[in-house]
Every structure is written in structure tokens, then in C-alpha cells.
Amino acid sequence: MINGAKRYIPDDMCAFISSKNHLNKERKLIERKQKQLNTVFLDSLSDVFDILNIDSNMVLSFHHHLRNGDKVIQLVAEEIRKRELKNLHLAPSSIFPSYTNLVNLIKNGNITNIHTNYLNGEVAKVISQGYLKGKLIMNTHGGRARLIESGDLGIDVAFIACPVVDKYGNGSGAVGKSACGTLGYAISDLEYAKKVVLITDTVVDKLDNYQLDGQFVDYVLTVDSIGDSSGIVSGTTQITNDPIGLKIAKDCANLLDFLGLIKNGFSMQTGAGKTSLAVVKYVEEIMKKNNVVGEFASGGITKAYVDLLEQGLFKKLYDVQCFDLDAVQSFQKNKNHLAMSASEYGNPFEDNPICNKLDFVILGATEIDLDFNVNVTTDSLGNLIGGSGGHADIAYGADVTIIISPLIKSRIPIIKEEVMTVTTPGSDVDILITERGISINPKRLDLRQKLKDSSFPIFDIKELFDLSHKITGVPKKIINNKEIIGFVEYRDGTYLDCIYKVNHGF
Amino acid sequence: MKGIAGSKESNDCLITIESANSTTIEINSIVGAFFYDQIMETVKETLAENNITNVKVIVDDKGALDYTIKSRLLTAIERMKEDV
């Protein structure tokens, strides 16, 4: 059948209807877990597997707050290999390039199904090539929270890497030698998994402030090290010095200003890319010039936003994961740098998730099509290179969703007739800003009206599409084979698109 | 005789051309799936316009546009002619 984003979905799957369809549905909640009487401390992963009877066919979950420095998923993967467990279903909130020892486990059938929100590197490559025997399901950050709380994915054991744990089993990411800041992606796992194991390298007597409540923690495993600090946080990302990126960022900030979106009490979110950071810098200049104080910025928080908080330009930061060391330190010391869970951030069934309070968001795109559908899941050949993360959540929630991108990346035009994979439906995407022109989604009559007498270079998206082909030539159509290896699951649990095995020879 | 021009920077290409017994063109492009035929066409046209035959051309392409490919090739041809 063809779903609400005009994409093919097999008939037996629950097809995406519209991004507002969750409003017609009831929230489904399983009971929060009951823990055993006392949190038990162990120092051998093998004991954890024995005591919990971790066996083939189980569902194991992880979070990705330690990012490319994570040692916990590797540790558990090694134990799976030693025990030759089969048909495991893994649910890490993201998969990073360093998680290399999952590759053979996938190839050998130890891991056969995966739910995740983002994946990159060698694991993404082997899944694109069709090695995962079951299916890959790509969720959004908010959608993963919904998936777990509803019991649609029952987690047998959640392995939660935790930089510091106290003797009562309470945990925090704010301090410890592997400090990573907030642990927002782990909260649903903590509250709804059948069994919860915190894995830590730092145990203290008592934590006064903690994000993970010991009442949900069954076991604490202590190991030498849960993470490699150089991979946990990126160094401070520099603002782009690419003239194209700077032009896009400047146009974006000026457009926001023109639309009156940079006003007292406003809220925003951007990605952490170099061009996004330039947007933040230009927005900051406008805020200072006009004496504007914003209500909050949210997201994966970076130094750019910490600076705004500390200058009093924003009242609060809502942070689901800290992207750099400055954000980790700010999370420790600034009381208005607040943690949020993935559910509070983007779960469509929360009463009022943070994403719904956003005035505008600035997002990237690997591809965007004539219907404004955005792909950040695969490249133009269909290879897995990312995933929604919070993309679809905040695109839905924000009043104005802006995509910034160069019109052409290494000869590849970013505007397509149809994207290879729909990550975020075009109904939630309002404005595309490229260095050669701006396009407004025809559905946003209000924005078109406001901008019609402005001096911004505004075009139909088809005009920008034609312009890019004039520059690059018309790219040959890629016909991928139609072997389905997975699905993009929309935040409400419906299926937005299929993910296909890539052709060999590219 | 051999000439080289260009770079392996993004949006550029590195072109190597040398005399041979017959003409062969080898294209390695990060965007080959989309633009192989166009790159081949540009190289062939440029060679024909300059009456160049019996050469081996290697294009290492990082997403260069046609005018970049053409100008790199023209420079490589000049350098080949100077290389005695």
C-alpha cells in the first residue's frame, strides 16, 4: 500500500497516515518496572549474564551517551560472542563507528534484529549490505520512548552505562572519570525494562543529585572503565569558515529576524554542525542588538548554547545529551541547564513535550524532495549513514522548521524528485535555505504571505531543483533492488518508509 | 610523456594523462553512480577538441563539475606536451 507520505509499505504493516495522527490515539503505557528488594553490586559481567539468565532471543537495550567512546556495548557484545548467544534483538539508542565488534555478531546471526535511532560506520555498512537476518527499525528519539513505554518493544535487560553510581543504586552522568552530562536517552529503559543493570567505573557513598533513580535499578556492575573520554565528547566544534555555509547561516538568521521569531521569550533548537553553530552566532548578535532574552534552547547542547545561557540570553537549557565538554561542565554547575528525558523531549504522547514548545528549529538534510520530505537516514545511493535522532520529533513540534543545506554537495544536488528514504515527512518542513535561494513549503501560506514583499531570494522548490541540474547535469536515476532490510518507524509507531538493501558495485 | 593537474579535494579532480599505444579513459568518481557517463563525455569531447589521441587518461574525481574536469584536463594536456 502507499502511505500518507506517498511511500510504499507492505500491506501487513501499520502505515503512516499523518504526523498529527497520534492526536487521535490513546497513550499506551505498560506498568513501570518493580525492582527487586535491594540493588545488588557485582563486578563480573559473566555473573550478570548468569544471574539474569541472559540467553538467545532476548531484547537488550543500551543508550549512546558515551558516543564514540562507549565501552559498555562492546563489553556486552564480547560476552554475547563468548557465550555464542543467537538471535538477539538489540535496542541501542544509536550506533557509532566505534561499535565495531557488533559487525561479526550481525554477520554470524548472534544479533538478528535492531531498533535504533541513528547509526553510522561499519555496522551501518554491513546492514545496508543485507547482513542483518531480521529487520532494522529506525526510530526517532521521542518515538523510542513511546516504543518502550507502550511495551511494543519489551526490553528484557537494559544495560545502562552510568558515569557515577551511589550505594543505593542512584546514578548520574554529571561527574566521574567518564562524565558525559545528562542521560536523557536512558530514562525509558530504566523505568520500563524488565531488568536494569547500571554499568559504572565510579561508585560513591551517596549522590545528592541524580538523574537515574535507584528504585528502578536491579544490579550495578562495576568495571575498570565504561568509556574512552576522548570519544565521549567532541572537542568544541568550530563555526564553519566555508563561505557557502556562512552565507546560508546569515540568510537564515536574517530570515528568522524578518519573521519576528527572535523575540522575547522565544525558544529554539539547532543541530551541532558547523553551519548550525554559525546560525547560533548570528542569532546571538541579533538578540544582543535588540535586547532579546529567549525562554529556552533545547537539544543536544553545545558550548554555543552554554555561552548564551551564561550571558543571560536564554533563561534555560533543556538538554537530553551533552555534545561537548563545556556542556558537561555547565550541566554540573548551572542550575538552569536542565536534564530532559527522551520522552519529555519528543514523545508524541507526552502531555506537552519540549519539542512542541519550540518556536523554530534549524535542521540539516542529506536530501530533500519536491514535497519537502527530508532524508537524513541514507545517502543518495541508499547506504545507511544516520537516522532521525530528534529530527522528525522537533520538525513536528516546532512552529517553523527550517532546513539549511548547500544546494549541491560534491556535485550531488540535494533536491530530488523523491528522496531515497523519508526520515521526516514534508508536511512538517516549512523552509529550505540554500546559498542560491530559499524555498517555502506551499502549505505555509502564512509564511509565503509574510515573505512575499521581502528582498529574500525566494523560489519554488522546483525552480531550485532545475537550477541545480543546470549546474551539475542531470544525475542518473538509481534503481535499488527492492529487498527490504528495515523500516523507518515514525514517532507514533506507524511505518513511514522502507529501507532497502543497497546494490553491489557502488 | 605525462601530465598531471588538479587535486583530490572535495569538488575537484586529479587528472593524469600520458601517451600510450591507444586511447583509454579510466574514471574513478565518488559520484560515478550518478555522473559516470557525463564525466566520460566531457573527457572524450575535450580530447577530440584538442585532437589528442593515443593517450591513457585517469580521472580521480571528488565531485568536480564539468568545467572543472575540462580545465584540469586541458592543463594536464599542456603539461604532458611540455614533458619531454
Coordinates of C-alpha atoms in Angstrom, one line a residue:
Chain A
M1 CA 0.0 0.0 0.0
I2 CA 1.0 3.7 -0.3
N3 CA 1.1 5.5 3.0
G4 CA 0.5 9.1 3.9
A5 CA 3.9 10.2 2.8
K6 CA 3.3 8.6 -0.6
R7 CA 5.7 5.8 0.1
Y8 CA 5.3 2.0 -0.4
I9 CA 4.8 0.0 2.8
P10 CA 4.0 -3.8 2.8
D11 CA 0.2 -4.4 3.3
D12 CA 0.6 -6.1 6.7
M13 CA 2.4 -3.2 8.2
C14 CA 0.9 -0.3 10.1
A15 CA 1.2 2.6 7.7
F16 CA 2.0 6.2 8.4
I17 CA -1.1 8.4 8.0
S18 CA -0.1 11.9 9.0
S19 CA 2.2 13.5 11.6
K20 CA -0.9 14.6 13.6
N21 CA -2.4 11.1 13.7
H22 CA -1.3 10.4 17.3
L23 CA -3.8 13.1 18.4
N24 CA -6.5 10.5 17.6
K25 CA -4.9 7.8 19.7
E26 CA -4.6 7.0 23.4
R27 CA -1.3 6.8 25.1
K28 CA -0.4 3.2 25.8
L29 CA 1.6 2.5 29.0
I30 CA 2.8 -0.7 30.5
E31 CA 3.4 -0.7 34.2
R32 CA 6.7 0.7 35.4
K33 CA 9.1 -1.9 36.5
Q34 CA 9.2 -3.1 40.1
K35 CA 12.7 -3.7 41.2
Q36 CA 13.9 -6.5 43.5
L37 CA 14.3 -5.5 47.1
N38 CA 17.9 -4.4 47.1
T39 CA 20.2 -3.2 44.4
V40 CA 23.0 -5.8 44.1
F41 CA 26.5 -4.8 43.2
L42 CA 28.5 -7.2 41.0
D43 CA 32.0 -7.0 39.5
S44 CA 31.7 -9.6 36.7
L45 CA 29.7 -9.3 33.6
S46 CA 29.6 -13.1 33.3
D47 CA 27.9 -13.2 36.7
V48 CA 25.3 -10.6 35.4
F49 CA 24.6 -12.9 32.5
D50 CA 24.3 -16.0 34.7
I51 CA 22.1 -14.4 37.4
L52 CA 19.8 -12.8 34.8
N53 CA 19.8 -15.9 32.6
I54 CA 20.6 -13.8 29.6
D55 CA 20.0 -16.1 26.7
S56 CA 19.4 -16.3 23.0
N57 CA 16.3 -14.4 21.5
M58 CA 16.3 -11.7 24.3
V59 CA 16.0 -8.0 23.8
L60 CA 18.9 -6.0 25.2
S61 CA 19.0 -2.2 25.3
F62 CA 21.7 0.5 25.6
H63 CA 22.0 4.2 25.4
H64 CA 24.6 6.2 23.4
H65 CA 25.6 9.0 25.8
L66 CA 29.2 7.8 25.7
R67 CA 29.0 8.1 22.0
N68 CA 32.2 7.1 20.1
G69 CA 33.9 6.4 23.4
D70 CA 31.4 3.8 24.7
K71 CA 33.0 0.6 26.0
V72 CA 29.9 -0.9 27.5
I73 CA 28.2 -2.1 24.4
Q74 CA 31.5 -3.6 23.3
L75 CA 31.9 -5.3 26.6
V76 CA 28.4 -6.9 26.4
A77 CA 29.0 -7.8 22.7
E78 CA 32.1 -9.7 23.7
E79 CA 30.2 -11.7 26.3
I80 CA 27.5 -12.5 23.7
R81 CA 30.2 -13.7 21.4
K82 CA 31.8 -15.9 24.1
R83 CA 28.5 -17.5 25.0
E84 CA 27.5 -17.9 21.4
L85 CA 24.1 -16.5 22.0
K86 CA 21.9 -16.3 18.9
N87 CA 19.0 -14.2 17.5
L88 CA 19.4 -11.4 20.0
H89 CA 17.4 -8.2 19.5
L90 CA 19.5 -5.1 20.3
A91 CA 18.0 -1.7 21.0
P92 CA 20.8 0.8 21.4
S93 CA 19.5 4.4 21.1
S94 CA 22.3 5.0 18.5
I95 CA 25.2 3.0 16.9
F96 CA 28.5 4.8 16.5
P97 CA 31.5 3.9 14.3
S98 CA 33.5 2.6 17.2
Y99 CA 31.0 -0.2 17.9
T100 CA 32.9 -2.5 15.5
N101 CA 32.5 -5.7 17.3
L102 CA 28.8 -5.8 16.6
V103 CA 29.8 -6.4 12.9
N104 CA 30.7 -10.0 13.2
L105 CA 27.8 -10.7 15.6
I106 CA 25.5 -9.4 12.9
K107 CA 27.1 -11.4 10.2
N108 CA 27.1 -14.6 12.3
G109 CA 23.5 -14.3 13.4
N110 CA 24.1 -13.6 17.1
I111 CA 22.3 -10.3 16.6
T112 CA 19.4 -10.6 14.1
N113 CA 17.2 -7.6 14.9
I114 CA 18.0 -4.0 15.8
H115 CA 16.0 -1.0 16.9
T116 CA 18.0 2.2 16.9
N117 CA 17.6 6.0 16.2
Y118 CA 20.8 6.6 14.4
L119 CA 23.7 4.5 13.0
N120 CA 26.9 5.2 11.2
G121 CA 30.2 3.4 10.4
E122 CA 30.9 -0.2 9.8
V123 CA 27.7 -1.5 11.4
A124 CA 25.6 0.7 9.1
K125 CA 27.6 -0.6 6.1
V126 CA 27.0 -4.3 6.8
I127 CA 23.3 -3.7 7.5
S128 CA 23.0 -1.8 4.2
Q129 CA 24.6 -4.8 2.5
G130 CA 21.9 -7.0 3.9
Y131 CA 23.7 -9.0 6.6
L132 CA 21.2 -8.4 9.4
K133 CA 19.0 -11.5 9.2
G134 CA 15.9 -9.9 10.7
K135 CA 15.0 -6.3 10.4
L136 CA 16.4 -2.9 11.3
I137 CA 13.9 -0.5 12.7
M138 CA 14.9 3.2 12.7
N139 CA 13.1 5.2 15.4
T140 CA 13.1 8.9 16.5
H141 CA 14.3 9.9 19.9
G142 CA 10.8 10.6 21.1
G143 CA 9.4 7.6 19.2
R144 CA 11.9 5.2 21.0
A145 CA 10.5 6.4 24.3
R146 CA 6.9 5.7 23.1
L147 CA 8.1 2.3 21.8
I148 CA 9.4 1.3 25.2
E149 CA 6.8 2.7 27.5
S150 CA 4.0 1.1 25.4
G151 CA 5.6 -2.3 25.6
D152 CA 5.6 -2.5 21.8
L153 CA 9.3 -3.4 22.4
G154 CA 9.6 -5.2 25.6
I155 CA 13.2 -4.9 26.9
D156 CA 14.5 -7.9 28.8
V157 CA 17.6 -6.3 30.1
A158 CA 18.7 -2.6 29.9
F159 CA 22.5 -2.1 30.2
I160 CA 22.8 1.5 31.2
A161 CA 26.3 2.9 31.2
C162 CA 26.5 5.3 34.1
P163 CA 29.5 7.5 35.0
V164 CA 28.8 7.5 38.7
V165 CA 26.6 5.4 40.9
D166 CA 26.0 5.6 44.7
K167 CA 25.5 2.8 47.2
Y168 CA 21.7 3.0 46.8
G169 CA 21.9 2.4 43.1
N170 CA 21.2 6.0 42.1
G171 CA 23.1 7.1 39.0
S172 CA 24.3 10.3 37.4
G173 CA 26.2 11.3 34.3
A174 CA 27.3 14.7 35.6
V175 CA 30.6 13.6 37.3
G176 CA 33.0 10.7 37.3
K177 CA 36.0 10.0 35.1
S178 CA 33.7 9.2 32.2
A179 CA 31.3 12.1 32.8
C180 CA 29.0 12.7 29.9
G181 CA 26.4 15.0 31.3
T182 CA 22.7 14.3 31.1
L183 CA 21.5 10.7 30.5
G184 CA 18.2 11.6 28.8
Y185 CA 18.0 8.6 26.4
A186 CA 18.3 6.0 29.2
I187 CA 15.2 7.0 31.2
S188 CA 12.6 4.9 29.4
D189 CA 14.9 1.9 29.5
L190 CA 15.4 2.5 33.3
E191 CA 11.7 2.7 34.0
Y192 CA 10.3 0.0 31.7
A193 CA 12.9 -2.7 31.1
K194 CA 12.2 -6.0 32.9
K195 CA 15.7 -5.8 34.4
V196 CA 18.1 -2.9 34.8
V197 CA 21.8 -3.1 35.1
L198 CA 23.8 0.1 35.6
I199 CA 27.4 -0.3 34.5
T200 CA 29.9 2.1 36.1
D201 CA 33.5 2.8 36.8
T202 CA 32.9 5.1 39.8
V203 CA 31.0 4.3 42.9
V204 CA 30.4 6.9 45.7
D205 CA 28.7 6.7 49.1
K206 CA 25.8 9.0 48.3
L207 CA 24.8 11.2 45.4
D208 CA 22.7 14.3 46.4
N209 CA 21.7 14.9 42.8
Y210 CA 21.0 12.0 40.5
Q211 CA 19.1 11.5 37.2
L212 CA 18.7 7.7 37.4
D213 CA 16.6 6.7 40.4
G214 CA 17.9 3.6 42.2
Q215 CA 14.4 2.4 42.8
F216 CA 14.5 1.0 39.2
V217 CA 18.0 -0.5 39.4
D218 CA 18.4 -4.2 39.9
Y219 CA 22.1 -4.6 39.5
V220 CA 25.2 -2.4 39.4
L221 CA 28.2 -3.8 37.6
T222 CA 31.5 -2.1 38.3
V223 CA 34.2 -2.3 35.7
D224 CA 37.6 -0.6 35.2
S225 CA 36.3 1.9 32.6
I226 CA 33.0 2.5 30.8
G227 CA 34.3 4.9 28.3
D228 CA 37.2 6.4 26.5
S229 CA 36.9 10.1 27.3
S230 CA 38.3 11.3 24.0
G231 CA 35.4 9.7 22.2
I232 CA 32.7 10.6 24.7
V233 CA 32.6 14.3 24.0
S234 CA 33.7 16.0 20.9
G235 CA 36.1 18.9 21.3
T236 CA 34.4 22.2 20.9
T237 CA 33.2 22.3 17.4
Q238 CA 34.3 25.3 15.4
I239 CA 32.0 27.5 13.5
T240 CA 32.2 27.0 9.8
N241 CA 34.6 29.1 7.8
D242 CA 33.1 27.9 4.5
P243 CA 31.7 31.0 2.7
I244 CA 28.7 29.0 1.4
G245 CA 27.9 27.8 5.0
L246 CA 28.3 31.3 6.3
K247 CA 26.0 32.8 3.7
I248 CA 23.4 30.2 4.4
A249 CA 23.7 30.8 8.2
K250 CA 23.5 34.6 7.7
D251 CA 20.4 34.4 5.4
C252 CA 18.8 32.0 8.0
A253 CA 19.3 34.4 10.9
N254 CA 18.1 37.4 8.8
L255 CA 15.0 35.4 7.8
L256 CA 14.3 34.5 11.4
D257 CA 14.6 38.1 12.3
F258 CA 12.4 39.2 9.5
L259 CA 9.7 36.8 10.5
G260 CA 9.8 38.2 14.0
L261 CA 10.8 34.9 15.5
I262 CA 13.7 36.3 17.6
K263 CA 11.6 37.9 20.2
N264 CA 11.4 38.0 24.0
G265 CA 10.5 34.6 25.4
F266 CA 11.3 32.6 22.2
S267 CA 12.7 29.1 22.0
M268 CA 14.9 27.4 19.5
Q269 CA 16.9 24.3 18.7
T270 CA 19.6 23.6 16.1
G271 CA 21.9 20.8 15.3
A272 CA 25.6 20.8 16.3
G273 CA 27.0 21.1 12.8
K274 CA 29.4 23.8 11.8
T275 CA 26.8 25.8 9.8
S276 CA 24.2 25.4 12.6
L277 CA 26.7 26.9 15.0
A278 CA 27.1 29.9 12.7
V279 CA 23.4 30.3 12.8
V280 CA 23.5 30.4 16.6
K281 CA 26.3 33.0 16.4
Y282 CA 24.2 35.3 14.1
V283 CA 21.1 34.8 16.2
E284 CA 23.1 35.8 19.2
E285 CA 24.1 39.0 17.5
I286 CA 20.5 39.8 16.7
M287 CA 19.4 39.1 20.3
K288 CA 22.1 41.4 21.7
K289 CA 21.3 44.2 19.2
N290 CA 17.5 44.0 20.0
N291 CA 17.9 43.2 23.7
V292 CA 16.0 40.0 23.4
V293 CA 16.0 37.3 26.1
G294 CA 14.8 33.9 25.0
E295 CA 12.9 31.4 27.1
F296 CA 14.9 28.2 26.3
A297 CA 17.1 26.4 23.9
S298 CA 16.9 22.6 23.8
G299 CA 18.7 19.7 22.2
G300 CA 21.9 18.1 22.4
I301 CA 23.6 21.1 24.0
T302 CA 26.9 22.6 22.8
K303 CA 29.2 25.3 24.1
A304 CA 27.4 27.8 21.8
Y305 CA 24.3 27.5 23.9
V306 CA 26.1 27.4 27.2
D307 CA 27.6 30.8 26.3
L308 CA 24.1 32.1 25.6
L309 CA 22.8 30.7 29.0
E310 CA 25.7 32.2 30.9
Q311 CA 25.3 35.6 29.2
G312 CA 21.6 35.6 30.3
L313 CA 20.4 35.5 26.7
F314 CA 18.4 32.3 27.4
K315 CA 16.7 31.6 30.7
K316 CA 17.0 27.8 30.5
L317 CA 18.6 25.0 28.5
Y318 CA 16.7 21.7 28.2
D319 CA 19.4 19.0 27.5
V320 CA 18.9 15.4 26.5
Q321 CA 22.6 14.8 25.8
C322 CA 25.7 17.0 26.2
F323 CA 27.7 17.2 23.0
D324 CA 30.9 18.7 24.3
L325 CA 32.9 19.2 27.5
D326 CA 31.6 22.7 28.0
A327 CA 28.1 21.4 28.0
V328 CA 29.0 18.6 30.6
Q329 CA 30.6 21.2 32.9
S330 CA 27.7 23.6 32.5
F331 CA 25.3 20.7 33.3
Q332 CA 27.3 20.2 36.6
K333 CA 27.2 23.8 37.7
N334 CA 24.4 25.8 36.1
K335 CA 21.1 25.2 37.8
N336 CA 19.1 26.3 34.7
H337 CA 20.9 23.8 32.5
L338 CA 18.2 21.2 32.9
A339 CA 18.1 17.5 32.0
M340 CA 15.2 16.2 30.0
S341 CA 14.4 12.6 29.1
A342 CA 13.9 11.5 25.5
S343 CA 10.2 11.2 26.4
E344 CA 9.9 14.7 27.8
Y345 CA 11.8 15.8 24.7
G346 CA 9.9 14.3 21.9
N347 CA 7.4 11.6 22.8
P348 CA 4.2 12.4 20.9
F349 CA 2.1 11.0 23.8
E350 CA 3.6 13.2 26.5
D351 CA 1.2 15.9 27.5
N352 CA 3.4 18.8 26.4
P353 CA 6.8 17.6 25.3
I354 CA 9.6 20.2 24.9
C355 CA 9.6 19.7 21.1
N356 CA 6.1 21.1 20.9
K357 CA 7.1 24.3 22.7
L358 CA 9.8 25.2 20.1
D359 CA 9.2 28.4 18.1
F360 CA 11.7 27.3 15.4
V361 CA 14.3 24.6 14.6
I362 CA 17.2 24.6 12.2
L363 CA 17.9 21.2 10.8
G364 CA 20.1 19.6 8.1
A365 CA 19.3 17.3 5.2
T366 CA 21.1 14.7 3.1
E367 CA 18.3 15.0 0.6
I368 CA 15.0 16.9 0.4
D369 CA 12.4 16.4 -2.3
L370 CA 9.8 18.4 -4.2
D371 CA 7.3 17.5 -1.5
F372 CA 9.7 18.8 1.2
N373 CA 10.3 15.3 2.6
V374 CA 13.7 15.1 4.2
N375 CA 16.2 12.2 4.3
V376 CA 18.9 12.0 6.9
T377 CA 18.8 8.2 7.1
T378 CA 20.5 7.1 3.9
D379 CA 22.8 8.7 1.3
S380 CA 21.6 9.1 -2.3
L381 CA 22.7 5.6 -3.1
G382 CA 20.7 4.1 -0.2
N383 CA 23.6 3.4 2.2
L384 CA 22.6 3.9 5.8
I385 CA 24.5 7.0 7.1
G386 CA 22.5 8.3 10.0
G387 CA 18.9 8.4 11.1
S388 CA 16.3 10.7 12.6
G389 CA 17.5 11.2 16.1
G390 CA 15.3 14.0 17.1
H391 CA 14.8 15.3 13.5
A392 CA 11.2 14.2 12.9
D393 CA 10.3 15.0 16.6
I394 CA 11.2 18.6 16.5
A395 CA 10.2 19.2 12.9
Y396 CA 6.7 18.2 14.0
G397 CA 6.8 20.1 17.3
A398 CA 8.3 23.4 16.1
D399 CA 6.1 26.2 14.7
V400 CA 8.7 26.8 12.0
T401 CA 11.0 24.1 10.7
I402 CA 13.9 25.3 8.6
I403 CA 16.3 23.1 6.6
I404 CA 19.7 24.5 5.8
S405 CA 21.9 23.0 3.2
P406 CA 24.2 23.8 0.3
L407 CA 22.2 23.3 -2.9
I408 CA 24.9 21.0 -4.2
K409 CA 27.2 18.7 -2.2
S410 CA 30.2 17.3 -4.2
R411 CA 28.2 17.6 -7.5
I412 CA 25.1 15.9 -6.0
P413 CA 22.1 18.1 -6.0
I414 CA 20.4 17.9 -2.6
I415 CA 16.9 18.4 -4.0
K416 CA 15.4 15.3 -5.5
E417 CA 12.2 14.4 -7.2
E418 CA 11.8 11.8 -4.4
V419 CA 14.2 11.3 -1.5
M420 CA 15.8 7.8 -1.2
T421 CA 14.3 7.4 2.3
V422 CA 11.8 9.6 4.1
T423 CA 13.0 10.4 7.6
T424 CA 10.8 13.4 8.2
P425 CA 7.6 14.0 6.3
G426 CA 7.4 17.1 4.2
S427 CA 4.2 18.2 5.9
D428 CA 6.5 19.2 8.9
V429 CA 9.1 21.0 6.9
D430 CA 8.5 24.7 6.2
I431 CA 11.5 26.4 4.7
L432 CA 14.6 25.3 2.8
I433 CA 17.6 27.7 2.8
T434 CA 20.4 27.2 0.3
E435 CA 23.2 29.5 -0.8
R436 CA 21.4 30.1 -4.1
G437 CA 17.8 30.6 -2.9
I438 CA 15.1 30.0 -0.3
S439 CA 12.0 27.9 -0.8
I440 CA 8.8 27.9 1.3
N441 CA 6.6 24.9 1.6
P442 CA 3.4 25.9 -0.3
K443 CA 1.4 24.6 2.7
R444 CA 2.7 27.5 4.7
L445 CA 0.6 30.2 3.2
D446 CA 1.2 32.4 6.2
L447 CA 5.0 32.4 5.7
R448 CA 4.6 32.9 2.0
Q449 CA 2.4 35.9 2.7
K450 CA 4.8 37.4 5.2
L451 CA 7.8 37.0 2.9
K452 CA 6.2 37.9 -0.4
D453 CA 7.4 41.6 -0.4
S454 CA 10.7 40.8 1.2
S455 CA 14.1 41.0 -0.5
F456 CA 14.9 37.4 0.2
P457 CA 15.6 35.3 -2.9
I458 CA 12.5 33.1 -2.8
F459 CA 11.8 30.4 -5.4
D460 CA 9.6 27.4 -5.8
I461 CA 11.5 24.3 -4.8
K462 CA 11.1 23.1 -8.4
E463 CA 13.0 26.2 -9.6
L464 CA 15.9 25.4 -7.3
F465 CA 15.8 21.8 -8.4
D466 CA 16.1 22.8 -12.0
L467 CA 18.8 25.3 -11.2
S468 CA 20.9 22.7 -9.5
H469 CA 20.5 20.3 -12.5
K470 CA 21.7 23.1 -14.8
I471 CA 24.9 23.3 -12.8
T472 CA 25.6 19.6 -12.2
G473 CA 23.9 17.9 -15.1
V474 CA 21.0 15.5 -14.5
P475 CA 22.1 12.8 -12.2
K476 CA 21.4 9.2 -13.4
K477 CA 18.4 7.6 -11.6
I478 CA 19.5 5.0 -9.1
I479 CA 17.4 1.8 -9.2
N480 CA 17.9 -0.1 -6.0
N481 CA 16.8 -3.6 -5.7
K482 CA 13.6 -3.9 -3.7
E483 CA 14.8 -6.2 -0.9
I484 CA 13.5 -4.7 2.3
I485 CA 16.1 -4.8 5.2
G486 CA 14.3 -2.5 7.5
F487 CA 11.8 0.3 8.1
V488 CA 11.7 3.9 9.2
E489 CA 9.2 4.0 12.1
Y490 CA 7.5 7.3 12.6
R491 CA 7.3 8.7 16.2
D492 CA 3.8 7.4 16.6
G493 CA 4.8 3.8 15.8
T494 CA 3.5 3.8 12.2
Y495 CA 5.8 2.9 9.2
L496 CA 7.0 5.9 7.2
D497 CA 9.2 4.2 4.7
C498 CA 11.1 1.0 3.9
I499 CA 14.9 0.7 3.9
Y500 CA 16.3 -1.4 1.1
K501 CA 19.4 -3.4 0.6
V502 CA 22.0 -1.4 -1.5
N503 CA 23.1 -2.6 -4.9
H504 CA 26.5 -4.1 -5.1
G505 CA 29.1 -2.3 -7.3
F506 CA 28.8 1.2 -5.8
Chain B
M1 CA 55.1 11.9 -21.8
K2 CA 52.9 12.6 -18.9
G3 CA 50.9 15.5 -17.4
I4 CA 49.1 15.8 -14.1
A5 CA 46.6 18.5 -13.0
G6 CA 44.1 19.1 -10.2
S7 CA 43.8 17.7 -6.7
K8 CA 41.8 15.3 -4.6
E9 CA 40.0 18.0 -2.7
S10 CA 36.2 17.8 -2.5
N11 CA 34.6 19.2 -5.7
D12 CA 37.9 18.9 -7.6
C13 CA 39.5 16.1 -9.6
L14 CA 43.0 14.9 -10.2
I15 CA 43.7 14.1 -13.9
T16 CA 46.7 12.1 -15.2
I17 CA 47.3 11.8 -18.9
E18 CA 50.2 10.0 -20.6
S19 CA 51.0 8.9 -24.1
A20 CA 50.1 5.3 -25.0
N21 CA 49.5 3.0 -28.0
S22 CA 45.8 3.5 -27.9
T23 CA 43.3 5.8 -26.1
T24 CA 41.9 4.5 -22.7
I25 CA 40.0 6.5 -20.2
E26 CA 39.7 5.4 -16.6
I27 CA 37.2 7.2 -14.3
N28 CA 37.2 6.8 -10.5
S29 CA 34.5 9.1 -9.2
I30 CA 32.7 9.4 -5.8
V31 CA 29.7 10.4 -7.8
G32 CA 30.2 7.8 -10.6
A33 CA 26.9 6.2 -10.0
F34 CA 25.2 9.4 -11.0
F35 CA 27.6 11.1 -13.4
Y36 CA 29.9 8.5 -14.9
D37 CA 28.5 9.0 -18.4
Q38 CA 28.7 12.8 -18.2
I39 CA 32.3 12.7 -17.0
M40 CA 33.3 10.3 -19.8
E41 CA 31.6 12.5 -22.3
T42 CA 33.4 15.6 -21.1
V43 CA 36.8 13.9 -21.2
K44 CA 36.2 12.5 -24.7
E45 CA 34.9 15.8 -26.0
T46 CA 37.9 17.7 -24.6
L47 CA 40.3 15.2 -26.1
A48 CA 38.6 15.4 -29.5
E49 CA 38.5 19.2 -29.5
N50 CA 42.3 19.2 -29.0
N51 CA 43.0 16.4 -31.4
I52 CA 44.5 14.2 -28.8
T53 CA 44.7 10.5 -29.5
N54 CA 46.7 7.6 -28.1
V55 CA 46.7 8.6 -24.5
K56 CA 45.8 7.0 -21.2
V57 CA 43.7 9.3 -19.1
I58 CA 43.0 8.6 -15.4
V59 CA 40.3 10.8 -13.7
D60 CA 40.3 10.7 -9.9
D61 CA 37.1 12.6 -9.3
K62 CA 35.8 14.1 -6.0
G63 CA 32.6 15.6 -7.3
A64 CA 34.0 18.2 -9.7
L65 CA 31.7 20.0 -12.1
D66 CA 32.2 19.5 -15.9
Y67 CA 34.0 22.8 -16.3
T68 CA 36.5 21.9 -13.6
I69 CA 37.1 18.5 -15.2
K70 CA 37.6 20.1 -18.6
S71 CA 40.0 22.8 -17.3
R72 CA 42.0 20.2 -15.3
L73 CA 42.3 18.0 -18.4
L74 CA 43.4 20.9 -20.6
T75 CA 46.1 21.8 -18.1
A76 CA 47.2 18.1 -17.9
I77 CA 47.4 18.0 -21.7
E78 CA 49.6 21.1 -21.8
R79 CA 51.9 19.7 -19.1
M80 CA 52.1 16.4 -21.0
K81 CA 53.2 18.3 -24.1
E82 CA 55.9 20.1 -22.1
D83 CA 57.1 16.8 -20.5
V84 CA 59.7 15.6 -22.9

